[in-house]
Short mmCIF file of C-alpha atoms and ligand atoms in Angstrom, two decimals:
data_model
loop_
_atom_site.label_atom_id
_atom_site.label_comp_id
_atom_site.label_asym_id
_atom_site.label_seq_id
_atom_site.Cartn_x
_atom_site.Cartn_y
_atom_site.Cartn_z
CA UNK R 1 96.08 107.96 97.58
CA UNK R 2 95.41 108.37 101.62
CA UNK R 3 95.75 111.80 102.94
CA UNK R 4 97.87 111.82 106.31
CA UNK R 5 95.65 112.75 109.21
CA UNK R 6 97.59 114.69 112.38
CA UNK R 7 95.21 114.39 115.34
CA UNK R 8 95.90 115.87 118.73
CA UNK R 9 94.08 114.16 121.96
CA UNK R 10 93.98 116.75 124.84
CA UNK R 11 92.45 114.29 127.09
CA UNK R 12 91.48 115.55 130.09
CA UNK R 13 93.26 118.89 129.68
CA UNK R 14 92.66 122.70 128.57
CA UNK R 15 89.80 124.80 130.35
CA UNK R 16 87.72 126.69 127.73
CA UNK R 17 89.97 129.48 127.64
CA UNK R 18 93.10 127.79 127.24
CA UNK R 19 91.36 125.80 124.44
CA UNK R 20 90.53 128.78 122.63
CA UNK R 21 93.54 130.00 122.97
CA UNK R 22 95.06 127.40 121.55
CA UNK R 23 93.00 127.18 118.69
CA UNK R 24 93.45 130.58 117.87
CA UNK R 25 97.06 130.13 117.82
CA UNK R 26 97.02 127.05 115.66
CA UNK R 27 95.16 128.73 112.83
CA UNK R 28 98.09 131.48 112.75
CA UNK R 29 100.71 129.17 113.15
CA UNK R 30 99.64 126.58 110.63
CA UNK R 31 97.52 127.65 107.36
CA UNK R 32 95.42 124.94 107.39
CA UNK R 33 94.41 124.85 103.89
CA UNK R 34 97.17 122.82 102.92
CA UNK R 35 95.04 120.21 101.05
CA UNK R 36 97.46 117.23 101.52
CA UNK R 37 96.95 116.37 104.92
CA UNK R 38 94.12 116.64 107.82
CA UNK R 39 94.35 118.13 110.90
CA UNK R 40 92.22 117.23 113.89
CA UNK R 41 91.89 118.45 117.76
CA UNK R 42 90.14 116.35 120.28
CA UNK R 43 89.27 118.80 123.00
CA UNK R 44 87.45 117.83 126.38
CA UNK R 45 83.61 118.17 125.86
CA UNK R 46 83.55 121.42 128.19
CA UNK R 47 85.62 123.21 125.24
CA UNK R 48 84.13 121.43 122.07
CA UNK R 49 81.80 124.34 121.29
CA UNK R 50 83.77 127.07 122.20
CA UNK R 51 86.71 125.84 119.93
CA UNK R 52 83.87 124.74 117.01
CA UNK R 53 83.22 128.67 116.89
CA UNK R 54 86.72 129.39 116.48
CA UNK R 55 87.78 126.76 114.07
CA UNK R 56 84.69 127.45 112.12
CA UNK R 57 85.77 127.48 108.05
CA UNK R 58 89.64 127.24 109.02
CA UNK R 59 90.02 123.48 107.65
CA UNK R 60 90.87 122.18 110.87
CA UNK R 61 88.63 119.49 112.15
CA UNK R 62 87.05 118.61 115.60
CA UNK R 63 86.84 115.37 117.33
CA UNK R 64 85.38 114.46 120.64
CA UNK R 65 87.46 112.14 122.86
CA UNK R 66 84.36 109.25 123.83
CA UNK R 67 80.47 109.24 123.24
CA UNK R 68 77.53 106.87 124.59
CA UNK R 69 76.17 104.68 122.46
CA UNK R 70 72.53 105.61 123.06
CA UNK R 71 70.88 108.15 121.24
CA UNK R 72 69.28 110.08 124.61
CA UNK R 73 67.74 109.12 127.73
CA UNK R 74 68.40 108.59 131.53
CA UNK R 75 72.32 107.93 131.33
CA UNK R 76 73.74 110.38 133.65
CA UNK R 77 76.90 112.19 132.64
CA UNK R 78 76.84 110.57 129.19
CA UNK R 79 77.09 112.27 125.89
CA UNK R 80 75.56 111.12 122.66
CA UNK R 81 76.41 111.26 119.21
CA UNK R 82 74.11 113.94 118.06
CA UNK R 83 74.93 116.00 120.73
CA UNK R 84 78.52 115.83 119.58
CA UNK R 85 77.74 116.58 115.71
CA UNK R 86 75.46 119.58 116.96
CA UNK R 87 78.57 120.76 118.86
CA UNK R 88 80.79 120.88 115.77
CA UNK R 89 82.41 117.40 116.11
CA UNK R 90 83.30 115.39 112.72
CA UNK R 91 85.37 112.70 114.60
CA UNK R 92 84.84 111.02 117.50
CA UNK R 93 87.87 108.68 119.56
CA UNK R 94 86.40 105.41 120.26
CA UNK R 95 88.48 102.70 122.52
CA UNK R 96 90.61 104.57 123.78
CA UNK R 97 93.02 102.19 125.58
CA UNK R 98 92.45 104.54 128.71
CA UNK R 99 88.60 104.19 128.30
CA UNK R 100 89.61 100.17 127.75
CA UNK R 101 91.83 100.12 130.70
CA UNK R 102 90.67 102.44 133.47
CA UNK R 103 86.98 102.68 132.60
CA UNK R 104 86.40 98.86 131.32
CA UNK R 105 85.29 99.16 127.90
CA UNK R 106 85.38 95.97 126.45
CA UNK R 107 85.50 95.23 122.94
CA UNK R 108 81.37 94.98 122.75
CA UNK R 109 80.87 98.32 124.24
CA UNK R 110 83.43 99.63 121.66
CA UNK R 111 81.64 98.13 118.69
CA UNK R 112 78.23 99.75 120.15
CA UNK R 113 79.75 103.28 120.38
CA UNK R 114 81.49 102.61 116.67
CA UNK R 115 77.73 101.98 115.52
CA UNK R 116 76.44 104.75 117.52
CA UNK R 117 78.75 107.16 115.85
CA UNK R 118 78.52 105.80 112.17
CA UNK R 119 75.20 106.14 112.34
CA UNK R 120 75.58 109.80 112.75
CA UNK R 121 77.85 110.61 110.26
CA UNK R 122 80.56 111.21 112.96
CA UNK R 123 84.01 109.38 111.87
CA UNK R 124 85.16 107.33 114.69
CA UNK R 125 89.02 107.13 115.17
CA UNK R 126 88.91 103.48 116.70
CA UNK R 127 91.91 102.95 118.88
CA UNK R 128 93.59 99.25 119.16
CA UNK R 129 96.73 98.24 120.46
CA UNK R 130 98.56 95.31 122.76
CA UNK R 131 99.72 96.09 126.42
CA UNK R 132 103.80 95.55 127.13
CA UNK R 133 102.66 91.96 128.31
CA UNK R 134 101.11 91.10 125.32
CA UNK R 135 103.89 92.18 122.93
CA UNK R 136 106.39 90.29 125.41
CA UNK R 137 104.21 86.97 125.11
CA UNK R 138 104.24 87.21 121.06
CA UNK R 139 100.62 87.93 121.13
CA UNK R 140 100.50 91.14 119.51
CA UNK R 141 98.71 90.37 116.37
CA UNK R 142 96.24 88.14 117.86
CA UNK R 143 95.29 90.96 120.28
CA UNK R 144 94.90 93.33 117.54
CA UNK R 145 93.08 91.05 115.13
CA UNK R 146 90.50 90.19 118.17
CA UNK R 147 90.15 94.03 118.86
CA UNK R 148 89.18 94.65 115.21
CA UNK R 149 87.02 91.75 114.38
CA UNK R 150 85.00 92.39 117.81
CA UNK R 151 85.13 96.20 117.16
CA UNK R 152 84.07 95.97 113.67
CA UNK R 153 81.48 92.95 114.22
CA UNK R 154 78.65 93.21 111.91
CA UNK R 155 80.08 96.13 109.96
CA UNK R 156 79.30 96.08 106.29
CA UNK R 157 81.84 97.36 103.93
CA UNK R 158 80.22 100.77 103.68
CA UNK R 159 80.17 101.38 107.58
CA UNK R 160 84.09 100.83 107.07
CA UNK R 161 84.56 103.62 104.87
CA UNK R 162 84.43 106.65 107.43
CA UNK R 163 86.53 104.95 110.11
CA UNK R 164 90.26 105.86 110.62
CA UNK R 165 91.97 103.00 112.82
CA UNK R 166 94.63 104.43 115.58
CA UNK R 167 97.09 101.65 116.29
CA UNK R 168 98.61 102.73 119.90
CA UNK R 169 100.58 100.21 121.30
CA UNK R 170 99.88 100.40 125.24
CA UNK R 171 103.36 100.54 126.35
CA UNK R 172 104.17 103.20 124.24
CA UNK R 173 101.26 105.64 125.46
CA UNK R 174 102.16 108.71 127.83
CA UNK R 175 105.47 106.67 128.53
CA UNK R 176 108.33 108.43 125.96
CA UNK R 177 108.83 104.97 125.00
CA UNK R 178 107.68 104.95 121.12
CA UNK R 179 107.42 101.62 119.03
CA UNK R 180 110.26 102.08 116.55
CA UNK R 181 108.81 103.12 113.10
CA UNK R 182 109.73 99.51 111.81
CA UNK R 183 107.88 98.23 114.67
CA UNK R 184 104.60 100.11 114.14
CA UNK R 185 105.03 99.58 110.08
CA UNK R 186 104.89 95.81 110.78
CA UNK R 187 101.72 96.30 112.89
CA UNK R 188 100.06 98.83 110.30
CA UNK R 189 100.72 96.11 107.39
CA UNK R 190 98.95 93.46 109.83
CA UNK R 191 96.12 95.60 110.52
CA UNK R 192 95.81 96.34 106.39
CA UNK R 193 95.98 92.68 105.70
CA UNK R 194 93.12 91.71 108.48
CA UNK R 195 90.99 94.72 106.87
CA UNK R 196 91.68 93.42 103.25
CA UNK R 197 90.87 89.88 104.30
CA UNK R 198 87.36 91.14 105.44
CA UNK R 199 86.58 93.84 103.44
CA UNK R 200 88.45 93.52 100.02
CA UNK R 201 92.04 94.83 99.68
CA UNK R 202 90.99 98.19 97.60
CA UNK R 203 88.91 99.02 100.97
CA UNK R 204 91.97 98.28 102.93
CA UNK R 205 93.88 100.58 101.07
CA UNK R 206 91.99 103.34 101.12
CA UNK R 207 91.90 103.21 104.98
CA UNK R 208 93.62 105.76 107.24
CA UNK R 209 95.46 103.33 110.25
CA UNK R 210 97.71 106.00 112.27
CA UNK R 211 99.89 105.58 114.84
CA UNK R 212 99.41 106.84 118.24
CA UNK R 213 102.26 106.45 121.37
CA UNK R 214 104.76 109.38 122.47
CA UNK R 215 104.52 110.74 119.13
CA UNK R 216 106.63 113.87 119.00
CA UNK R 217 108.67 116.42 116.32
CA UNK R 218 111.74 114.30 116.54
CA UNK R 219 109.86 110.76 115.61
CA UNK R 220 107.13 111.79 113.49
CA UNK R 221 109.39 111.83 110.67
CA UNK R 222 110.56 108.36 110.96
CA UNK R 223 106.78 107.17 111.71
CA UNK R 224 105.29 109.24 108.48
CA UNK R 225 108.40 107.39 106.18
CA UNK R 226 106.47 104.14 106.77
CA UNK R 227 104.28 102.89 104.06
CA UNK R 228 101.65 101.76 105.73
CA UNK R 229 101.28 104.79 108.32
CA UNK R 230 99.09 107.19 107.74
CA UNK R 231 99.26 109.57 110.29
CA UNK R 232 99.47 110.12 114.11
CA UNK R 233 97.35 110.31 117.22
CA UNK R 234 99.31 112.60 119.61
CA UNK R 235 99.00 113.20 123.14
CA UNK R 236 101.43 114.89 125.02
CA UNK R 237 102.89 116.76 122.16
CA UNK R 238 99.50 117.82 120.94
CA UNK R 239 99.22 120.13 124.33
CA UNK R 240 101.49 122.85 122.59
CA UNK R 241 100.92 124.80 119.86
CA UNK R 242 104.45 124.88 118.70
CA UNK R 243 105.20 121.20 119.24
CA UNK R 244 102.03 120.19 117.61
CA UNK R 245 102.71 122.39 114.21
CA UNK R 246 105.94 120.78 114.03
CA UNK R 247 104.27 117.49 113.81
CA UNK R 248 101.79 118.39 111.54
CA UNK R 249 104.98 120.11 109.63
CA UNK R 250 106.88 116.94 109.33
P1 PGA Q 1 100.80 110.06 123.91
O1 PGA Q 1 99.41 110.00 123.89
O2 PGA Q 1 101.55 110.77 122.80
O3 PGA Q 1 100.87 111.07 125.20
O4 PGA Q 1 101.31 108.90 124.45
C1 PGA Q 1 98.90 109.08 122.74
C2 PGA Q 1 97.33 108.74 123.11
O5 PGA Q 1 97.20 108.42 124.25
O6 PGA Q 1 96.58 108.97 122.21
#
């Protein structure tokens, strides 16, 4: 049984005070003990520790939005997996399309980051997805398969277990244009097939494959009704407590 995951990615938004207020309100609005789903928030780096203190013992989990692949050293401006664990993170988003397109992260960099996260017991939320151009050229499956194979290059079955895959079609992120539930399901099923071929159907059947791209309280129900959609990575609609809670309680 795959337990649904609802994760909020705040991106470069919210001060420390705003983040703490959000976390407090979220705990009041949502009884996190609910065993049937896992709720995660991904604040900006500056807010992680403060939010971790608020959420301690609440059952709501913390993610970072990025990490560096090296453990420590002269890498000005970067944050390591060990630092994220120390600050209270259990998860880290890796390979978000904004990192890929705006910051030039290629599949080999993403592969190293995934490896670094796993080595420190940080569970990666590994993002993949095609651009509009790629979809229109009929290359969705090819692109997604390449991102999986290169991102997970040299990963054994044990390395895969903690990974959450987030399918985020780039054309649906922040655009208000969601993939239909059927379009998303088609790709999610394909992702599970690719993972099954590489690591066996049992393991693929246990993997959480979540959807991201303009998820909101109105479309979450239809997405979650699909057999291979195991949750959501939510950007814009996760910034407001009321809307995020409505998504959690789809
Ligand atoms: P969005 O962002 O929900 O604002 O489209 C999703 C994401 O970037 O993870």
